[in-house]
Coordinates of C-alpha atoms and ligand atoms in Angstrom, one line a residue:
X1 CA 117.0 29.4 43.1
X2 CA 113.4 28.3 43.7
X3 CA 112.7 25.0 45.4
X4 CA 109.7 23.2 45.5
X5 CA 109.5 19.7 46.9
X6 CA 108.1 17.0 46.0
X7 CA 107.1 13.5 48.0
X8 CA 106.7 10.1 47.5
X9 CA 107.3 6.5 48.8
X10 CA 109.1 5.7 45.5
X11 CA 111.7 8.8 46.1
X12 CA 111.5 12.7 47.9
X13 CA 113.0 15.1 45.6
X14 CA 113.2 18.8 44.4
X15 CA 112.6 21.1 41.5
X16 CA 115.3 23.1 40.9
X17 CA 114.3 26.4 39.2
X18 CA 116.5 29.0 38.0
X19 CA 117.5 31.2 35.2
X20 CA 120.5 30.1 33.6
X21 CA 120.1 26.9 35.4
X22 CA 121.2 24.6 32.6
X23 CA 124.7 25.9 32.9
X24 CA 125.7 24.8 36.5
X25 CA 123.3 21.8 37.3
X26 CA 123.5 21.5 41.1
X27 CA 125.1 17.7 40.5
X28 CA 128.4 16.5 41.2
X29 CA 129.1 12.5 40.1
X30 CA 131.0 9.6 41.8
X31 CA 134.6 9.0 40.5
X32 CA 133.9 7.3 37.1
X33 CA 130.6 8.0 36.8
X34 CA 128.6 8.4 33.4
X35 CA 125.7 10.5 31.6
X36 CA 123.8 9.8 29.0
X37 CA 121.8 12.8 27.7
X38 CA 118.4 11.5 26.0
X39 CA 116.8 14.5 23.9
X40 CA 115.5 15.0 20.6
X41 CA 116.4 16.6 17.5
X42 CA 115.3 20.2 18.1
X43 CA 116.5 20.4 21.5
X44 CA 120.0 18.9 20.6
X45 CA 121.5 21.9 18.6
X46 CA 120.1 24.5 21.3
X47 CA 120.7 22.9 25.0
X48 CA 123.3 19.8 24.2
X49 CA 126.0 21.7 24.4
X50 CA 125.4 23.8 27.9
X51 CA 124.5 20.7 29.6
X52 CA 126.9 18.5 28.4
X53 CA 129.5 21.0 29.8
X54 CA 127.3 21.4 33.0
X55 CA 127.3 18.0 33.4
X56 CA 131.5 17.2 32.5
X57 CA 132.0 20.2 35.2
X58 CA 130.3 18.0 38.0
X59 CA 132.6 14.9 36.9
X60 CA 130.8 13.0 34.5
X61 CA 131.2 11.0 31.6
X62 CA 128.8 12.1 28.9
X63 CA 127.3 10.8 26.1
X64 CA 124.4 11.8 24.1
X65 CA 121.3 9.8 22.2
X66 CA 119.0 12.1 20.1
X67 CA 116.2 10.9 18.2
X68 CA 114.0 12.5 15.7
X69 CA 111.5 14.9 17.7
X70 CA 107.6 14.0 17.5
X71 CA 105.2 12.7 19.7
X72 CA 105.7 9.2 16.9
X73 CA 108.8 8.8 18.2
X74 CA 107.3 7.8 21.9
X75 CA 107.5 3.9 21.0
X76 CA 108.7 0.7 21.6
X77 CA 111.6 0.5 19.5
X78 CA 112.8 3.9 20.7
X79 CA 112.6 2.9 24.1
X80 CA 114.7 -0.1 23.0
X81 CA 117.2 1.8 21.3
X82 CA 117.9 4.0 24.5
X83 CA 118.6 0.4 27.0
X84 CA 120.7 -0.6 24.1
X85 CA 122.8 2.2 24.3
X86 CA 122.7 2.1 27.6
X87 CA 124.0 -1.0 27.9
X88 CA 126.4 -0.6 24.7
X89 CA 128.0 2.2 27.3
X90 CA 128.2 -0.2 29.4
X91 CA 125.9 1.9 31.9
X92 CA 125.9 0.6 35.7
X93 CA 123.0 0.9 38.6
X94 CA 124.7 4.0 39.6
X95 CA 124.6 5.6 36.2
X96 CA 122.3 8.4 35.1
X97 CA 120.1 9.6 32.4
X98 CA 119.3 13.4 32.3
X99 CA 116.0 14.1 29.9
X100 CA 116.8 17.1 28.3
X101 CA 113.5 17.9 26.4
X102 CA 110.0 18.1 26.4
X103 CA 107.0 15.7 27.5
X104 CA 108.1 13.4 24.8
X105 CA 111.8 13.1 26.4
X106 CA 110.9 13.2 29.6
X107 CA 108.8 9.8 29.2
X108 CA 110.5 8.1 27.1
X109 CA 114.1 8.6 28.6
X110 CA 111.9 7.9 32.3
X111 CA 110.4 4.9 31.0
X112 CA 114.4 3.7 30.0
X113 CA 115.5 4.7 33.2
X114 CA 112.7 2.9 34.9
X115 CA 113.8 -0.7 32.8
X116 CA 117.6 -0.6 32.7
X117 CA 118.5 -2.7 34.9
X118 CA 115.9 -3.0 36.8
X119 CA 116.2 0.6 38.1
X120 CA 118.2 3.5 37.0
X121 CA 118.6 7.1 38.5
X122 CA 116.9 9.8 35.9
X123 CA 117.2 13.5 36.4
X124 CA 114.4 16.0 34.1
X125 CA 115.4 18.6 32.8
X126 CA 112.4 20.3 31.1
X127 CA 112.2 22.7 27.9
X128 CA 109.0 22.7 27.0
X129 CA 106.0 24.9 29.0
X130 CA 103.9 21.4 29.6
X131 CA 106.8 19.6 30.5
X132 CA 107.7 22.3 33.2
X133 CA 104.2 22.0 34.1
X134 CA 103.0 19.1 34.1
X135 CA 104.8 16.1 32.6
X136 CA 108.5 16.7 34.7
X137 CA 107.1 16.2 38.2
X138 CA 104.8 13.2 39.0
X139 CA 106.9 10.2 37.5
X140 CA 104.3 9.3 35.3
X141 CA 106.8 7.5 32.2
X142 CA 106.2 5.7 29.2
X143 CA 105.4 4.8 25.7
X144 CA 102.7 4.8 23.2
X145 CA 101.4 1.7 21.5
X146 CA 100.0 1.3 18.0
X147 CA 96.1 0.5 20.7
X148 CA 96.5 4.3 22.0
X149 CA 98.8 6.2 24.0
X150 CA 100.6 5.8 27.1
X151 CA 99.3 2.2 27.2
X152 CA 102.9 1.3 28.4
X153 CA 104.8 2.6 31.2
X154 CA 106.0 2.5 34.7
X155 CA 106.1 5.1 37.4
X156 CA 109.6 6.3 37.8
X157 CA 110.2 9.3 40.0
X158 CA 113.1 11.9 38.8
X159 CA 115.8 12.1 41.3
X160 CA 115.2 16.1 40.4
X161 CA 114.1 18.5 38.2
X162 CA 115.8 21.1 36.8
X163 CA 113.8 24.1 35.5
X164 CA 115.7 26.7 33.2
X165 CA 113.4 29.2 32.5
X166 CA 115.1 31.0 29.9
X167 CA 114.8 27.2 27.7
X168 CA 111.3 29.1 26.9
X169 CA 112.9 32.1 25.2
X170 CA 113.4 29.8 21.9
X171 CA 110.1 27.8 22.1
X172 CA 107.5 28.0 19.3
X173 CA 104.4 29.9 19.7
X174 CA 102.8 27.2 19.2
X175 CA 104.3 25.0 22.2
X176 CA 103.5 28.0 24.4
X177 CA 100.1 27.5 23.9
X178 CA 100.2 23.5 24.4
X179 CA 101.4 24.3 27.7
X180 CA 99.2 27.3 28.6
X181 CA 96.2 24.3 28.2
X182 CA 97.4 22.4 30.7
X183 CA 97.8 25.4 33.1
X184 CA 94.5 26.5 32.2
X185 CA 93.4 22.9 33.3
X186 CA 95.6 23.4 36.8
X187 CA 93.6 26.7 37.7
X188 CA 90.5 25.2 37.1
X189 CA 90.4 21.9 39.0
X190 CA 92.4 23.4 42.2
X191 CA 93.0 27.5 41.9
X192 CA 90.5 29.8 40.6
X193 CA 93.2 32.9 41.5
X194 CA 95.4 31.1 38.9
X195 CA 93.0 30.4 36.5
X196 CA 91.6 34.1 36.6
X197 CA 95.2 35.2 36.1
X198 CA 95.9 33.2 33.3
X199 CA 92.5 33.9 31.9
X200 CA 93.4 37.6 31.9
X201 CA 97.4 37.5 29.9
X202 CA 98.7 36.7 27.2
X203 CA 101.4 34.6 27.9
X204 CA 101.8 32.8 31.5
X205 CA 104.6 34.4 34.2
X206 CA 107.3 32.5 35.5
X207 CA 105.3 33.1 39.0
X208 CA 102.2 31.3 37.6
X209 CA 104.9 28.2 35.7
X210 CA 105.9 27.3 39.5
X211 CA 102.3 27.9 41.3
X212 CA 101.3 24.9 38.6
X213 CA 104.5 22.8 39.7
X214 CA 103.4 23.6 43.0
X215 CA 100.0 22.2 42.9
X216 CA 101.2 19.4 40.6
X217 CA 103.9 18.2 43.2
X218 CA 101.0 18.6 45.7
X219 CA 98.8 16.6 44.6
X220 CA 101.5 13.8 43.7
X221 CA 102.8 13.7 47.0
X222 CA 99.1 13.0 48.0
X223 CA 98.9 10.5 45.6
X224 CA 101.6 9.2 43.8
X225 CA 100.0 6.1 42.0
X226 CA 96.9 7.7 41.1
X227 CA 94.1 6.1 43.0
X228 CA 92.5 8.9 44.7
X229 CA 93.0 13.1 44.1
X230 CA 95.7 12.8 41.2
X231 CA 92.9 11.7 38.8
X232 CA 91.8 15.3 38.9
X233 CA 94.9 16.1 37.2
X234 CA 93.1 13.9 33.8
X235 CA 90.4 16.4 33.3
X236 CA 90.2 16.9 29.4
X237 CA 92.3 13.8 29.1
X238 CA 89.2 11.0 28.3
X239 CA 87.9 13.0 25.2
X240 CA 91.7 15.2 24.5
X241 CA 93.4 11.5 25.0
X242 CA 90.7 10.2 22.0
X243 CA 91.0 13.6 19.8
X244 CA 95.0 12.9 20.0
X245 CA 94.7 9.5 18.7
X246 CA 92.3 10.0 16.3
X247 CA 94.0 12.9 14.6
X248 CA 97.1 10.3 14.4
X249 CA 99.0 12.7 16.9
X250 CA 98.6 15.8 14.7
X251 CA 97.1 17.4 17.2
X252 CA 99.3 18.4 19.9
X253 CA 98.9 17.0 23.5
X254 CA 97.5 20.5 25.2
X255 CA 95.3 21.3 22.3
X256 CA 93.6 18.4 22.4
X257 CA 92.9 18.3 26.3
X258 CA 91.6 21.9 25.6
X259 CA 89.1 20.6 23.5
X260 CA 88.3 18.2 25.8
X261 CA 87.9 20.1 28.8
X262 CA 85.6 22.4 26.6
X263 CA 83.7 19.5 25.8
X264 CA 83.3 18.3 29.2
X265 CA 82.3 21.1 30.9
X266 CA 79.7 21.8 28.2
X267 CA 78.6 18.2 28.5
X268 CA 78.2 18.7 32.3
X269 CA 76.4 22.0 32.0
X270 CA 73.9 20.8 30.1
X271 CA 73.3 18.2 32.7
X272 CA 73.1 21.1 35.6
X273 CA 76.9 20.5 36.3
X274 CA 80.2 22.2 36.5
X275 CA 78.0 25.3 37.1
X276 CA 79.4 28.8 35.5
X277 CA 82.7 26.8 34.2
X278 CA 81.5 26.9 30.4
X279 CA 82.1 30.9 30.0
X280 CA 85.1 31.2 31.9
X281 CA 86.8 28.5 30.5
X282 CA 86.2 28.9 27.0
X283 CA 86.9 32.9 26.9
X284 CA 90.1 31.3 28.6
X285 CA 90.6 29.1 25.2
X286 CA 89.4 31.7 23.1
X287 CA 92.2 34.5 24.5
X288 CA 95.5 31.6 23.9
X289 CA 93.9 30.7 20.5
X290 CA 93.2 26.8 21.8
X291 CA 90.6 24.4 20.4
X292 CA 87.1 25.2 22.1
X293 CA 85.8 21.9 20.7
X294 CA 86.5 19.4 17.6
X295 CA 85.6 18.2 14.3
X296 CA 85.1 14.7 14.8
X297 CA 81.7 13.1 16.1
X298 CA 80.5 11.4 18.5
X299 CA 80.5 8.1 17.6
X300 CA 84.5 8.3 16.8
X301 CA 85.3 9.7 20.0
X302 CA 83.5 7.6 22.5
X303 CA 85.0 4.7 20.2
X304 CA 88.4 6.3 20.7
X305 CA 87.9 6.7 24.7
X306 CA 87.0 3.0 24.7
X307 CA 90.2 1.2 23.6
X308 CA 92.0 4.0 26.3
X309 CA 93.6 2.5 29.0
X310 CA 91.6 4.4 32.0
X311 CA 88.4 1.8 32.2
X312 CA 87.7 0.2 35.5
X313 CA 85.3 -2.3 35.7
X314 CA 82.8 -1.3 32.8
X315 CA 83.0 2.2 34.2
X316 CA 84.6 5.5 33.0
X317 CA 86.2 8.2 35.4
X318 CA 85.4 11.8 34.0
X319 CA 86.8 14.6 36.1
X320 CA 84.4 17.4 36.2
X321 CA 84.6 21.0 37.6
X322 CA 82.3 21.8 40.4
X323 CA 83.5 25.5 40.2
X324 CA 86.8 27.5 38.6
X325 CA 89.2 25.8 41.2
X326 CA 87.9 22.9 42.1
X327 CA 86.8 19.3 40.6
X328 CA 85.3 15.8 41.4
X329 CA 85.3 12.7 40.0
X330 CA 82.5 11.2 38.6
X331 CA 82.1 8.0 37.1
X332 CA 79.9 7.2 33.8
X333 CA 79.2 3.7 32.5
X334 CA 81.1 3.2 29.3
X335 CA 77.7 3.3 27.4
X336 CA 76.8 6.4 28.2
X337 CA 80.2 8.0 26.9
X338 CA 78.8 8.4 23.7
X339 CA 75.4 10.6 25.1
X340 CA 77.9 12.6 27.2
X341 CA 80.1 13.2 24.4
X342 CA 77.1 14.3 21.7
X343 CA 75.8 16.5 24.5
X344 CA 78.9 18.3 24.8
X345 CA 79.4 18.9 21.0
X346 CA 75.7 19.8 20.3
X347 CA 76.2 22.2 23.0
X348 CA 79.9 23.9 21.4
X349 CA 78.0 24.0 18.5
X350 CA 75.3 26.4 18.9
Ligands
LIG401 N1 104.3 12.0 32.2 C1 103.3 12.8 32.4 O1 102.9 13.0 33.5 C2 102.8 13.6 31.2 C3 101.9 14.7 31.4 C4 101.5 15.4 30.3 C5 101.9 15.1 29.0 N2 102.7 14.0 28.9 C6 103.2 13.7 27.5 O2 104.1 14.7 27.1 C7 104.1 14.7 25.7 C8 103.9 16.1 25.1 O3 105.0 16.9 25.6 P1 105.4 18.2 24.9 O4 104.3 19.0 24.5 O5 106.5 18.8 25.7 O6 106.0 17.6 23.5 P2 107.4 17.4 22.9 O7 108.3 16.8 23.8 O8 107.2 16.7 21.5 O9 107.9 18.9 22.6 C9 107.2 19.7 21.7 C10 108.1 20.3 20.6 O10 108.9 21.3 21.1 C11 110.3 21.1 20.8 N3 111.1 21.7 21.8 C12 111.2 21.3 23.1 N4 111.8 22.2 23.9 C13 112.1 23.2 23.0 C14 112.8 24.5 23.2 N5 113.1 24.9 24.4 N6 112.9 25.3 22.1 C15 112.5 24.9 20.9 N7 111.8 23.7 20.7 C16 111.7 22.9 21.7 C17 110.4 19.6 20.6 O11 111.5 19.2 19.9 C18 109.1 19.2 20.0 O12 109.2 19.5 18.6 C19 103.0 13.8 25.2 O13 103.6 12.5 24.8 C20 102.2 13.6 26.5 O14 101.5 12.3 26.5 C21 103.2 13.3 29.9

């Protein structure tokens, strides 16, 4: 079994990552002690019953609540349906929630964990590639709200994660690639190795899933609320964020940060930045068949950015690449967004 740690003031824990994994979670519950499995309604017919067994080995008492899957379904009134249950269980402080899904799961169920009572113990337990990557590890949780997404949350740090590899044998082609954006996105802002690696197969290796985990816990353990180095992990997120929302959630989470890191870097290019990231990056798109730009204009994105929740004191923070493998932040006033944005597109299109 691999381990890779993670550290914060909130909690210190460990990703778990095995093949098989699912089947014997390394968890054992207090006398009397209950579950309650949050996943969704793709994930339910192909992992509920493994874990539920896993977890009823190690002494609990399980229960399940699976919603509709879809990124619509990260809301309010889901979120309130999970503490209801919860506390329709009758669900204790030393209860637990095991996320049993993807991205979607893994905030929504965190952000429950995070309210109940103040303060419940969740465990992840990832099946998508971005949630393995990226959205498991950190404690970033939360909801959407009908202003843009993620506007609500709290940070809520797993008391582990539990990676089973083999979840990935039944995942859509599709989902693959979601992921593959946001690993793309790791190698460039902090390992060019990885991102040359990715850059050059088809599909990632296991060896290249937990080098992303690595750098992610990394970089969370450096900074866990998100004031300093962790804002590199955003890149593609102002215009990808604004692409998501204005496409009503169509497009997926990854390919919509690929299209923004694409329109970034071009962006910055154009203003001498982020030198020989453009090629790279979008032969890297181009190979996993992800977005190397977007439809909509200018004017609709920076309006989009502008109601996100990321704005600190009438300025923007874009995370740009200085090379493959490493980024910076740099702040733009919110009126420029627009310029930086058109650049970026004029410059895709050509
Ligand atoms: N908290 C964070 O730090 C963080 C980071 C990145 C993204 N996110 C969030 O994550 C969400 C996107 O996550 P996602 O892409 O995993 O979406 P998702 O959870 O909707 O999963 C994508 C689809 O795959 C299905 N699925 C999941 N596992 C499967 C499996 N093993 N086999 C078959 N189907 C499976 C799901 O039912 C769903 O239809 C967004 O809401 C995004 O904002 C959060």
């Amino acid at each position: 079994m691999t381990e890779i740690q993670v550290q914060t003031n909130q909690r210190s824990y460990s990703v778990f990552a095995e093949r098989g994994l699912l089947s014997h979670l390394p968890v054992t519950a207090a006398p009397g002690e209950k579950a309650l499995i949050v996943t969704d309604s793709n994930v339910a017919p192909l992992y509920c019953d493994t874990v539920e067994q896993s977890l009823k080995k190690a002494g609990f008492s399980v229960h399940r609540f699976v919603f509709k899957s879809g990124e619509q379904a990260k809301n309010l009134t889901v979120f309130g349906e999970i503490l209801e249950v919860l506390a329709m269980l009758r669900f204790s402080r030393t209860d637990k929630i095991f996320a049993l899904g993807g991205g979607v799961v893994g905030d929504l169920a965190g952000f429950a964990a995070s309210a109940f009572m103040r303060g419940i113990e969740f465990y992840q337990i990832p099946t998508t590639l971005l949630a393995m990557v990226d959205s498991s590890v950190g404690g970033k949780t939360g909801v959407n709200l009908a202003h843009g997404k993620n506007l609500t949350g709290a940070f809520w740090q797993p008391t582990a994660v539990f990676l089973d590899a083999d979840t990935l044998t039944t995942l859509p082609e599709l989902q693959i690639k979601n992921g593959t954006a946001e690993m793309l996105k790791t190698g460039v802002i902090r390992d060019a190795e990885l991102f040359a690696r990715l850059a050059d197969s088809d599909t990632p290796e296991l060896a290249d899933i937990l080098r992303c985990i690595e750098i992610k816990a990394e970089i969370v353990s450096q900074d866990e609320r998100e004031s300093g180095v962790r804002k590199l992990l955003n890149f593609g997120h102002t215009v990808g964020h604004a692409v998501e929302k204005l496409s009503d959630y169509a497009v997926p989470h990854g390919f919509a940060v690929a299209a923004g890191m694409a329109v970034a870097v071009a962006s910055a290019q154009k203003r001498g930045l982020a030198s020989g990231c453009l090629d790279p990056l979008l032969a890297a798109l181009r190979r996993h068949g992800l977005p190397r730009g977007t439809e909509y204009g200018a004017a609709e994105l920076a309006q989009a950015v502008l109601s996100d929740k990321k704005l600190a004191g009438g300025k923007i923070d874009l995370i740009l690449p200085t090379r493959i493998g490493s980024a910076e932040v740099v702040p733009l006033d919110v009126g420029e967004i627009e310029g930086f944005i058109a650049d970026g597109l004029e410059v895709l299109r050509r």
